JSON list of N, CA and C in Angstrom, two decimals:
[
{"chain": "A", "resi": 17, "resn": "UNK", "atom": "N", "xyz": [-106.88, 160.00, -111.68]},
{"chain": "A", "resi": 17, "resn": "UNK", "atom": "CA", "xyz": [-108.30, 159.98, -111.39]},
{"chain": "A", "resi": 17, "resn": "UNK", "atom": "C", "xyz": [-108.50, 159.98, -109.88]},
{"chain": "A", "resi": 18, "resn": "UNK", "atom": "N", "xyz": [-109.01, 160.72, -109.21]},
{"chain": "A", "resi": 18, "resn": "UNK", "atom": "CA", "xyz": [-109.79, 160.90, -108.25]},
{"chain": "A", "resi": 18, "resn": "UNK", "atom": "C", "xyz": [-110.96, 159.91, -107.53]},
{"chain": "A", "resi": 19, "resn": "UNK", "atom": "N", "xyz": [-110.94, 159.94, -106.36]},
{"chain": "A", "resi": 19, "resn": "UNK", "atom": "CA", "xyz": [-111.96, 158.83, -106.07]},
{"chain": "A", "resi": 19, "resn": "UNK", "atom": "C", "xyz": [-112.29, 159.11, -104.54]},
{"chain": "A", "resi": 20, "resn": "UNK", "atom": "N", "xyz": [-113.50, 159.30, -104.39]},
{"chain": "A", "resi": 20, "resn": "UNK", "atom": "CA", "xyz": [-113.89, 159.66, -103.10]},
{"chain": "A", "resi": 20, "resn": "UNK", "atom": "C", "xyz": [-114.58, 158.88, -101.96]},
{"chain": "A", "resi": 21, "resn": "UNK", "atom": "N", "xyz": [-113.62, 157.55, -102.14]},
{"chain": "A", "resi": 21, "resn": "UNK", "atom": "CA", "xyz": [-113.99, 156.33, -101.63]},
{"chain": "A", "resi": 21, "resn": "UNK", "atom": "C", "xyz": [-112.36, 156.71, -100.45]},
{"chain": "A", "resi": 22, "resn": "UNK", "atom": "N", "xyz": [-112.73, 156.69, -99.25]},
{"chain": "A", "resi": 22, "resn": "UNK", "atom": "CA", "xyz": [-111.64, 157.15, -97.89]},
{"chain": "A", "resi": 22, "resn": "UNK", "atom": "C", "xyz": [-111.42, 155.08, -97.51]},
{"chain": "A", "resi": 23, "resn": "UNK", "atom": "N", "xyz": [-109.84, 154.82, -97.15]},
{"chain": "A", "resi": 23, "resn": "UNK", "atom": "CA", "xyz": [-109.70, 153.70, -97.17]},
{"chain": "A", "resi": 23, "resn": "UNK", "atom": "C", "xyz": [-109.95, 153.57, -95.65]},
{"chain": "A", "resi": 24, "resn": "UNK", "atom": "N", "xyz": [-110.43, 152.42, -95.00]},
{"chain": "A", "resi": 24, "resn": "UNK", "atom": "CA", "xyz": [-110.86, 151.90, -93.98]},
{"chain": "A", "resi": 24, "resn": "UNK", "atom": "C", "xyz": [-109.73, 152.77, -92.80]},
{"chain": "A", "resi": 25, "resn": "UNK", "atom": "N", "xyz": [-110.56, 152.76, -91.61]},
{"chain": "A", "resi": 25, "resn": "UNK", "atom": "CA", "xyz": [-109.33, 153.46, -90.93]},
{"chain": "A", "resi": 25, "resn": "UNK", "atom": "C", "xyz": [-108.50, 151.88, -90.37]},
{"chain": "A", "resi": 26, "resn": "UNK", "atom": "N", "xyz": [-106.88, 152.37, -89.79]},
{"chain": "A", "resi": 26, "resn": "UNK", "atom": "CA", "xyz": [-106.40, 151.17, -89.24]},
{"chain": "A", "resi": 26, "resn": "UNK", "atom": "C", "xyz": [-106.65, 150.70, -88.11]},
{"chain": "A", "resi": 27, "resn": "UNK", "atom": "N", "xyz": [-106.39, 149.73, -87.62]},
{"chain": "A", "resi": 27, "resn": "UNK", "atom": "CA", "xyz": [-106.56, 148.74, -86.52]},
{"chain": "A", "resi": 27, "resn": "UNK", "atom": "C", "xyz": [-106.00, 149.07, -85.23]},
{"chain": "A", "resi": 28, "resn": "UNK", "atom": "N", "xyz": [-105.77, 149.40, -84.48]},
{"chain": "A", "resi": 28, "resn": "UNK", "atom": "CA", "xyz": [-105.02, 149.50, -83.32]},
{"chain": "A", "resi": 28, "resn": "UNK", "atom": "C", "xyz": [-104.66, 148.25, -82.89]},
{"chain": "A", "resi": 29, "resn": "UNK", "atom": "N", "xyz": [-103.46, 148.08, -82.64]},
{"chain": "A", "resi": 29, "resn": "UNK", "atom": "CA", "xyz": [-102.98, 146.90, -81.94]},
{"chain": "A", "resi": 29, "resn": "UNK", "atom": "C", "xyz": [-103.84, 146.48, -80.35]},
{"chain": "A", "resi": 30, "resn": "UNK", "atom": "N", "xyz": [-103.80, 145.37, -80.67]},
{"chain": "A", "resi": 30, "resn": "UNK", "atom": "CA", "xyz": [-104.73, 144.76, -79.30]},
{"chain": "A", "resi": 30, "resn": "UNK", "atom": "C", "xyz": [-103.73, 145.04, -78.09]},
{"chain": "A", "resi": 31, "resn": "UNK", "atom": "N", "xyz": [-104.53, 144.73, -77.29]},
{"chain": "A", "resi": 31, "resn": "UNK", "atom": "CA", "xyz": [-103.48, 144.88, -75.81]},
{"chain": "A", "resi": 31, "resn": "UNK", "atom": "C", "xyz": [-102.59, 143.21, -75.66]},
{"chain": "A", "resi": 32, "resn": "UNK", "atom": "N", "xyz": [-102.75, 142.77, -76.31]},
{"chain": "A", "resi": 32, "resn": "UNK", "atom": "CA", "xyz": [-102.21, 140.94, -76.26]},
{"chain": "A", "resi": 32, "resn": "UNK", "atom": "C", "xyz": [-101.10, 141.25, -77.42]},
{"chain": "A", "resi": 33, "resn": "UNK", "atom": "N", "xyz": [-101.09, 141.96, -78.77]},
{"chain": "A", "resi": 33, "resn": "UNK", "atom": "CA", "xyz": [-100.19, 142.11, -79.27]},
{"chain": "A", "resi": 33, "resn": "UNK", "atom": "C", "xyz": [-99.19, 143.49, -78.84]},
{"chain": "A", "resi": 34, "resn": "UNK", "atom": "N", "xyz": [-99.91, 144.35, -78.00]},
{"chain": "A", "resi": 34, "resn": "UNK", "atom": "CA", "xyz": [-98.44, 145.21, -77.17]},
{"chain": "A", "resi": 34, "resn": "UNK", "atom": "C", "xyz": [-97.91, 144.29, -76.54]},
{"chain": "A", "resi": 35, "resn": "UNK", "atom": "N", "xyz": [-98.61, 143.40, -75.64]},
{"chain": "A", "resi": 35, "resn": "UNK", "atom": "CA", "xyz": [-97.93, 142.69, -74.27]},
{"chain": "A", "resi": 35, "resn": "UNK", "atom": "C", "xyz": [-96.79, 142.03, -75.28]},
{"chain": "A", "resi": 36, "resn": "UNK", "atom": "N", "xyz": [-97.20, 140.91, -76.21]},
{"chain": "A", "resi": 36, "resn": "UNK", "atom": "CA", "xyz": [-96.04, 140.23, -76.50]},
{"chain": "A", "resi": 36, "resn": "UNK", "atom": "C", "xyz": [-95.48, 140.69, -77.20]},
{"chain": "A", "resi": 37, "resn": "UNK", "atom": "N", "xyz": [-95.27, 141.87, -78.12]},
{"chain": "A", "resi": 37, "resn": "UNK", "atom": "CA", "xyz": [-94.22, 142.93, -77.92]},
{"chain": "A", "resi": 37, "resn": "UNK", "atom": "C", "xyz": [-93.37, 143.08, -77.22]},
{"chain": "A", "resi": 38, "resn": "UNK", "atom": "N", "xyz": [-93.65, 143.56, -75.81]},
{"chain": "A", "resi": 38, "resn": "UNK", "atom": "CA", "xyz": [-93.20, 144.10, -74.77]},
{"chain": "A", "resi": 38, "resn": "UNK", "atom": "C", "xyz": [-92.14, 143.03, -74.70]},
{"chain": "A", "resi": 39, "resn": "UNK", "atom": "N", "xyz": [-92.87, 141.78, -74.44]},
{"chain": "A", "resi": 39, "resn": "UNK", "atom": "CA", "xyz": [-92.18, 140.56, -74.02]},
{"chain": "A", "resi": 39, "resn": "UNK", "atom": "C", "xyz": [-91.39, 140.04, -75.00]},
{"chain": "A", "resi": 40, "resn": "UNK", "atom": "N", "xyz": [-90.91, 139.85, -76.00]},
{"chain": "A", "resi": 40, "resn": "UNK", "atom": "CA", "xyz": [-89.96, 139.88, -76.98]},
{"chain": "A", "resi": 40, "resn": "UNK", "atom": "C", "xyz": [-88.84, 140.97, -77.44]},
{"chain": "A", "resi": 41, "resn": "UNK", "atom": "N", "xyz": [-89.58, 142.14, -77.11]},
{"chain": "A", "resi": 41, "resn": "UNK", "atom": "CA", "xyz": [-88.14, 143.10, -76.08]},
{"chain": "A", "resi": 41, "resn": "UNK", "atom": "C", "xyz": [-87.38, 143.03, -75.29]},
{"chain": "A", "resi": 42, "resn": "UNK", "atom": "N", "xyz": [-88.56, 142.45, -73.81]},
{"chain": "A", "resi": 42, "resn": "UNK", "atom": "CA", "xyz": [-87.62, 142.44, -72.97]},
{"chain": "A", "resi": 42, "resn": "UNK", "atom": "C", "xyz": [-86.57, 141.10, -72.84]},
{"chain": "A", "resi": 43, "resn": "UNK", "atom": "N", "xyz": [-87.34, 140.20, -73.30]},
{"chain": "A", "resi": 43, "resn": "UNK", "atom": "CA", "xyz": [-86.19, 138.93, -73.94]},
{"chain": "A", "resi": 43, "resn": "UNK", "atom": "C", "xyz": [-85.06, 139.22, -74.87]},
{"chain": "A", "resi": 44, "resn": "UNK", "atom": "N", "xyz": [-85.11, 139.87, -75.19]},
{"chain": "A", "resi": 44, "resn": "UNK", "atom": "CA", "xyz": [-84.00, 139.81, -76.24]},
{"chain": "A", "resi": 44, "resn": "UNK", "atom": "C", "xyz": [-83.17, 140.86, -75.60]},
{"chain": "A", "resi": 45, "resn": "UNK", "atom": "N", "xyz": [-83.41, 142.17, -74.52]},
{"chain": "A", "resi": 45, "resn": "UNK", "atom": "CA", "xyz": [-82.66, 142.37, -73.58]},
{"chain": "A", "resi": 45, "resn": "UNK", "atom": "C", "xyz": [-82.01, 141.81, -72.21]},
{"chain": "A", "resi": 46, "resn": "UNK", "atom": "N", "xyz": [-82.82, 140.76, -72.00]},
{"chain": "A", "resi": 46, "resn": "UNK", "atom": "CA", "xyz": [-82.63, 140.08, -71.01]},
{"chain": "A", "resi": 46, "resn": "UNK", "atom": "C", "xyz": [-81.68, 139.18, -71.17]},
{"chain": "A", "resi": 47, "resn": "UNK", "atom": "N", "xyz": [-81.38, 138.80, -72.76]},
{"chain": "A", "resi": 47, "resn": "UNK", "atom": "CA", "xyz": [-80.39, 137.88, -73.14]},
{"chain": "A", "resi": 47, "resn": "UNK", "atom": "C", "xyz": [-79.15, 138.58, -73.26]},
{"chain": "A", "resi": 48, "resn": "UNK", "atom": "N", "xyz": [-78.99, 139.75, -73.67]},
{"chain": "A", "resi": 48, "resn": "UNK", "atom": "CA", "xyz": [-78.47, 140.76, -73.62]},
{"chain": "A", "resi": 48, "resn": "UNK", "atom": "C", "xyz": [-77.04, 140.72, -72.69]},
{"chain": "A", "resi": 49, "resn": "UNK", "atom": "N", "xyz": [-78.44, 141.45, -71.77]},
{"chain": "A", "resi": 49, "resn": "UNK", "atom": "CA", "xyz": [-77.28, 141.60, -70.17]},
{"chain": "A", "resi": 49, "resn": "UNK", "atom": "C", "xyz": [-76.91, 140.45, -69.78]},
{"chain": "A", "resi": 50, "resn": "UNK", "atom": "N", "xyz": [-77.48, 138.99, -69.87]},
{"chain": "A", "resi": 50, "resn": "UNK", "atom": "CA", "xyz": [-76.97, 137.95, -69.12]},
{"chain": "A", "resi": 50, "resn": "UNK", "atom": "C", "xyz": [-75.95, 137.82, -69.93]},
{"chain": "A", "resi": 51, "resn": "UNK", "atom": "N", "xyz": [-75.63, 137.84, -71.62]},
{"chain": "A", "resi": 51, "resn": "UNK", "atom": "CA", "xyz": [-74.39, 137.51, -72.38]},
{"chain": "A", "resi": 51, "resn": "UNK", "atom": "C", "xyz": [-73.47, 138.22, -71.38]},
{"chain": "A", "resi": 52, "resn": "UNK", "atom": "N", "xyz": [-73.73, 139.27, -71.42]},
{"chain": "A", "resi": 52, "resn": "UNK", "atom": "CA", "xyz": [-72.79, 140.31, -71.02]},
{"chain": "A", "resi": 52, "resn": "UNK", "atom": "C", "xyz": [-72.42, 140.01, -69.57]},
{"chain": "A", "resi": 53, "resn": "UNK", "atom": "N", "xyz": [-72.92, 139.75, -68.42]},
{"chain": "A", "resi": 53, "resn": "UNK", "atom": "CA", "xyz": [-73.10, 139.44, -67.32]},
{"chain": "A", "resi": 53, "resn": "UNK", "atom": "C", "xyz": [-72.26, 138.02, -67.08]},
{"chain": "A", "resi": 54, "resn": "UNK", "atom": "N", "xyz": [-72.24, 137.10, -67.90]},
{"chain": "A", "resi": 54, "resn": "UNK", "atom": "CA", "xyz": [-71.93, 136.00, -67.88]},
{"chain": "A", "resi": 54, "resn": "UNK", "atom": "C", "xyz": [-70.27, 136.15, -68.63]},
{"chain": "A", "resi": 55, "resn": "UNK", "atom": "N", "xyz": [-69.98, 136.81, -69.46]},
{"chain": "A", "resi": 55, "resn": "UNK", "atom": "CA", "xyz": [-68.57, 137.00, -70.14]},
{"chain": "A", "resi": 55, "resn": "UNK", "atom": "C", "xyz": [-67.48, 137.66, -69.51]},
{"chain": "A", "resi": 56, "resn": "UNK", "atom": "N", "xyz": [-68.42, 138.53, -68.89]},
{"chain": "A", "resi": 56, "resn": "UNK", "atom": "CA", "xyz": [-67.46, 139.39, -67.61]},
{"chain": "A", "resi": 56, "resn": "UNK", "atom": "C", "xyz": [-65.91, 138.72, -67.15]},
{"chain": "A", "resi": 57, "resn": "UNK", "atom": "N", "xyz": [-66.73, 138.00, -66.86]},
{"chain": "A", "resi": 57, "resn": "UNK", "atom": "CA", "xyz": [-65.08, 137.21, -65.82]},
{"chain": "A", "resi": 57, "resn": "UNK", "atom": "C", "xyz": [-64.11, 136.80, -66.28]},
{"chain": "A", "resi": 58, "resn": "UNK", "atom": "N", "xyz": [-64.49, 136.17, -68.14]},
{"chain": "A", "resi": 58, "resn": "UNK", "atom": "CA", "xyz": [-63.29, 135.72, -69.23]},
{"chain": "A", "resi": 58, "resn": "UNK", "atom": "C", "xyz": [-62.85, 137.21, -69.71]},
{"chain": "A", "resi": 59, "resn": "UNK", "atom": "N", "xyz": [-63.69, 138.34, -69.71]},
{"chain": "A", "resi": 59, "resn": "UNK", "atom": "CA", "xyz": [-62.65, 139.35, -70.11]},
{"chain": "A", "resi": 59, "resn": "UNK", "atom": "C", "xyz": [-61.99, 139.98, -68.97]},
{"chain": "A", "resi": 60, "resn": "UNK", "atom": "N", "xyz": [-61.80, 139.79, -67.74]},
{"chain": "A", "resi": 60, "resn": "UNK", "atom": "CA", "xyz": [-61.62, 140.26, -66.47]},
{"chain": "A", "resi": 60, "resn": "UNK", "atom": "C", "xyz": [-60.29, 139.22, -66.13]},
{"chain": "A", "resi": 61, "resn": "UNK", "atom": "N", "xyz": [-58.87, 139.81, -65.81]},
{"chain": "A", "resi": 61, "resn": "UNK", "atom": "CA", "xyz": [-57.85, 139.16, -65.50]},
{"chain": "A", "resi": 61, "resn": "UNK", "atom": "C", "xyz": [-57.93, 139.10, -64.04]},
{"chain": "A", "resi": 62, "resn": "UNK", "atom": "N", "xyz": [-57.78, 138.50, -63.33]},
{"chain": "A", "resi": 62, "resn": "UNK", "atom": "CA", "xyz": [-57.58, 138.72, -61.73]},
{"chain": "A", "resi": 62, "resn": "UNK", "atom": "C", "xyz": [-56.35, 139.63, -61.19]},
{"chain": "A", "resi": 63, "resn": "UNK", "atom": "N", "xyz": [-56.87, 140.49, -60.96]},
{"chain": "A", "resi": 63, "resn": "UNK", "atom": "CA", "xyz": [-55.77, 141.69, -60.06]},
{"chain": "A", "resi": 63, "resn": "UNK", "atom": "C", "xyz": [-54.57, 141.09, -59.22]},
{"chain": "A", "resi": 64, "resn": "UNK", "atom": "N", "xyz": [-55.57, 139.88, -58.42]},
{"chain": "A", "resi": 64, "resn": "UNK", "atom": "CA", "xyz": [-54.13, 139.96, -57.66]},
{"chain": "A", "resi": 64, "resn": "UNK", "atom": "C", "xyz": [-52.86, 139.15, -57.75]},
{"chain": "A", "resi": 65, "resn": "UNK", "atom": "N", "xyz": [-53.22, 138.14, -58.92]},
{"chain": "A", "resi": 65, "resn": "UNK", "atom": "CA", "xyz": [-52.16, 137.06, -59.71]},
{"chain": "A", "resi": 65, "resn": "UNK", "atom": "C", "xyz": [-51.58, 137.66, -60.50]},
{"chain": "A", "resi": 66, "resn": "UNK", "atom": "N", "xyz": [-50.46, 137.35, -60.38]},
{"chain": "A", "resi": 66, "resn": "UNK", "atom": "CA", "xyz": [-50.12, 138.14, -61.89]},
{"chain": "A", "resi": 66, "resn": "UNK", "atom": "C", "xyz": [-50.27, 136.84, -63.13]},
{"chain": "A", "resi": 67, "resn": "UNK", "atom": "N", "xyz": [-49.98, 137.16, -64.50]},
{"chain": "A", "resi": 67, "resn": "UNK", "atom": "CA", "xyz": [-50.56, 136.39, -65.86]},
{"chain": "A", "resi": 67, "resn": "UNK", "atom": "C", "xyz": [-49.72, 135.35, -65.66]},
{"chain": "A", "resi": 68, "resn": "UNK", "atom": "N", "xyz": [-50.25, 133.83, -65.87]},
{"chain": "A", "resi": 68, "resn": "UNK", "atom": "CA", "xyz": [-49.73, 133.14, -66.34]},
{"chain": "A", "resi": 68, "resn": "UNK", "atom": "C", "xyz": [-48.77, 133.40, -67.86]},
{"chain": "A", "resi": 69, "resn": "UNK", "atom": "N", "xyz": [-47.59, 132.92, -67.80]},
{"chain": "A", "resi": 69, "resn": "UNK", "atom": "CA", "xyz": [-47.21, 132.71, -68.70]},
{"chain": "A", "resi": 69, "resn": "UNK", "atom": "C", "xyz": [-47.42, 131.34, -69.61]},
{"chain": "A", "resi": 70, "resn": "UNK", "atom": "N", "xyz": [-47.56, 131.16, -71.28]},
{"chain": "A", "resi": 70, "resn": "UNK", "atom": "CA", "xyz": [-47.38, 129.82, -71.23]},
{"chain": "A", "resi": 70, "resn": "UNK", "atom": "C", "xyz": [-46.27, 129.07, -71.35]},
{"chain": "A", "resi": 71, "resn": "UNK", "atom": "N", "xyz": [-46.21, 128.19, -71.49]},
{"chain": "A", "resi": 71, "resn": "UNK", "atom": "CA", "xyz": [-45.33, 127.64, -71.86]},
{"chain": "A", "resi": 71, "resn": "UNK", "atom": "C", "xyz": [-44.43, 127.73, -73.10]},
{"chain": "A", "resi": 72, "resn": "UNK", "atom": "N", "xyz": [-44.75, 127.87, -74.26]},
{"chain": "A", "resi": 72, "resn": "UNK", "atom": "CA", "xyz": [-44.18, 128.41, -75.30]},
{"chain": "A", "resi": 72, "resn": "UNK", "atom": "C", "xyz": [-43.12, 129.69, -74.77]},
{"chain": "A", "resi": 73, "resn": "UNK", "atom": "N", "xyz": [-43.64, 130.68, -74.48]},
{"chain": "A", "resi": 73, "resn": "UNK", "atom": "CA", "xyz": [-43.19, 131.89, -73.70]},
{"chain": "A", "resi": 73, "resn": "UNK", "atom": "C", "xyz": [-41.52, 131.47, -73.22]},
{"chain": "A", "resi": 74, "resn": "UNK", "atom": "N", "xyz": [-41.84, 130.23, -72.43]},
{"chain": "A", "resi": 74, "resn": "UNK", "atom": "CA", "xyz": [-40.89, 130.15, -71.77]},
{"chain": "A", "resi": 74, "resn": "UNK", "atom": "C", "xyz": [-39.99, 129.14, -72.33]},
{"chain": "A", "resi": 75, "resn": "UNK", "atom": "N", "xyz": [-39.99, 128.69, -73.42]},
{"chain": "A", "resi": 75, "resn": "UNK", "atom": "CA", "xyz": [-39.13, 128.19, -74.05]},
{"chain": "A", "resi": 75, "resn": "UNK", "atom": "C", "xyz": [-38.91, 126.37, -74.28]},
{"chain": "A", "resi": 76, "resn": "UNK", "atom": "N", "xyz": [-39.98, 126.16, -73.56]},
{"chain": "A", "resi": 76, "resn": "UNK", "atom": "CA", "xyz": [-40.14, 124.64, -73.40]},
{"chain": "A", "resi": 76, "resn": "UNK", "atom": "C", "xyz": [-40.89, 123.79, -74.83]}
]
């Protein structure tokens, strides 16, 4: 059946729900790069030491 009743048009998002959009993007990128930013150095061996060995390794 047919019906020539057109449903309401939609809403456009307010400018307060883009912003905190925006801002829950850029948070959750911002957490992002700092994970990443901050882990760096535990996956990063120092060049100019060479590796500790541990102890096991060495037989103790």
């Amino acid at each position: 059946m047919l019906s020539n009743v057109t449903p309401p048009p939609r809403q456009r998002a307010s400018a307060r729900q883009i912003a905190g959009g925006w801002l829950l993007g850029l948070t959750i990128v911002a957490g992002l790069v700092g994970s990443v930013v901050i882990g760096m150095p535990a996956l990063s061996t120092p060049s100019g030491t060479p590796a500790q060995q541990s102890q096991a390794s060495q037989g103790h």
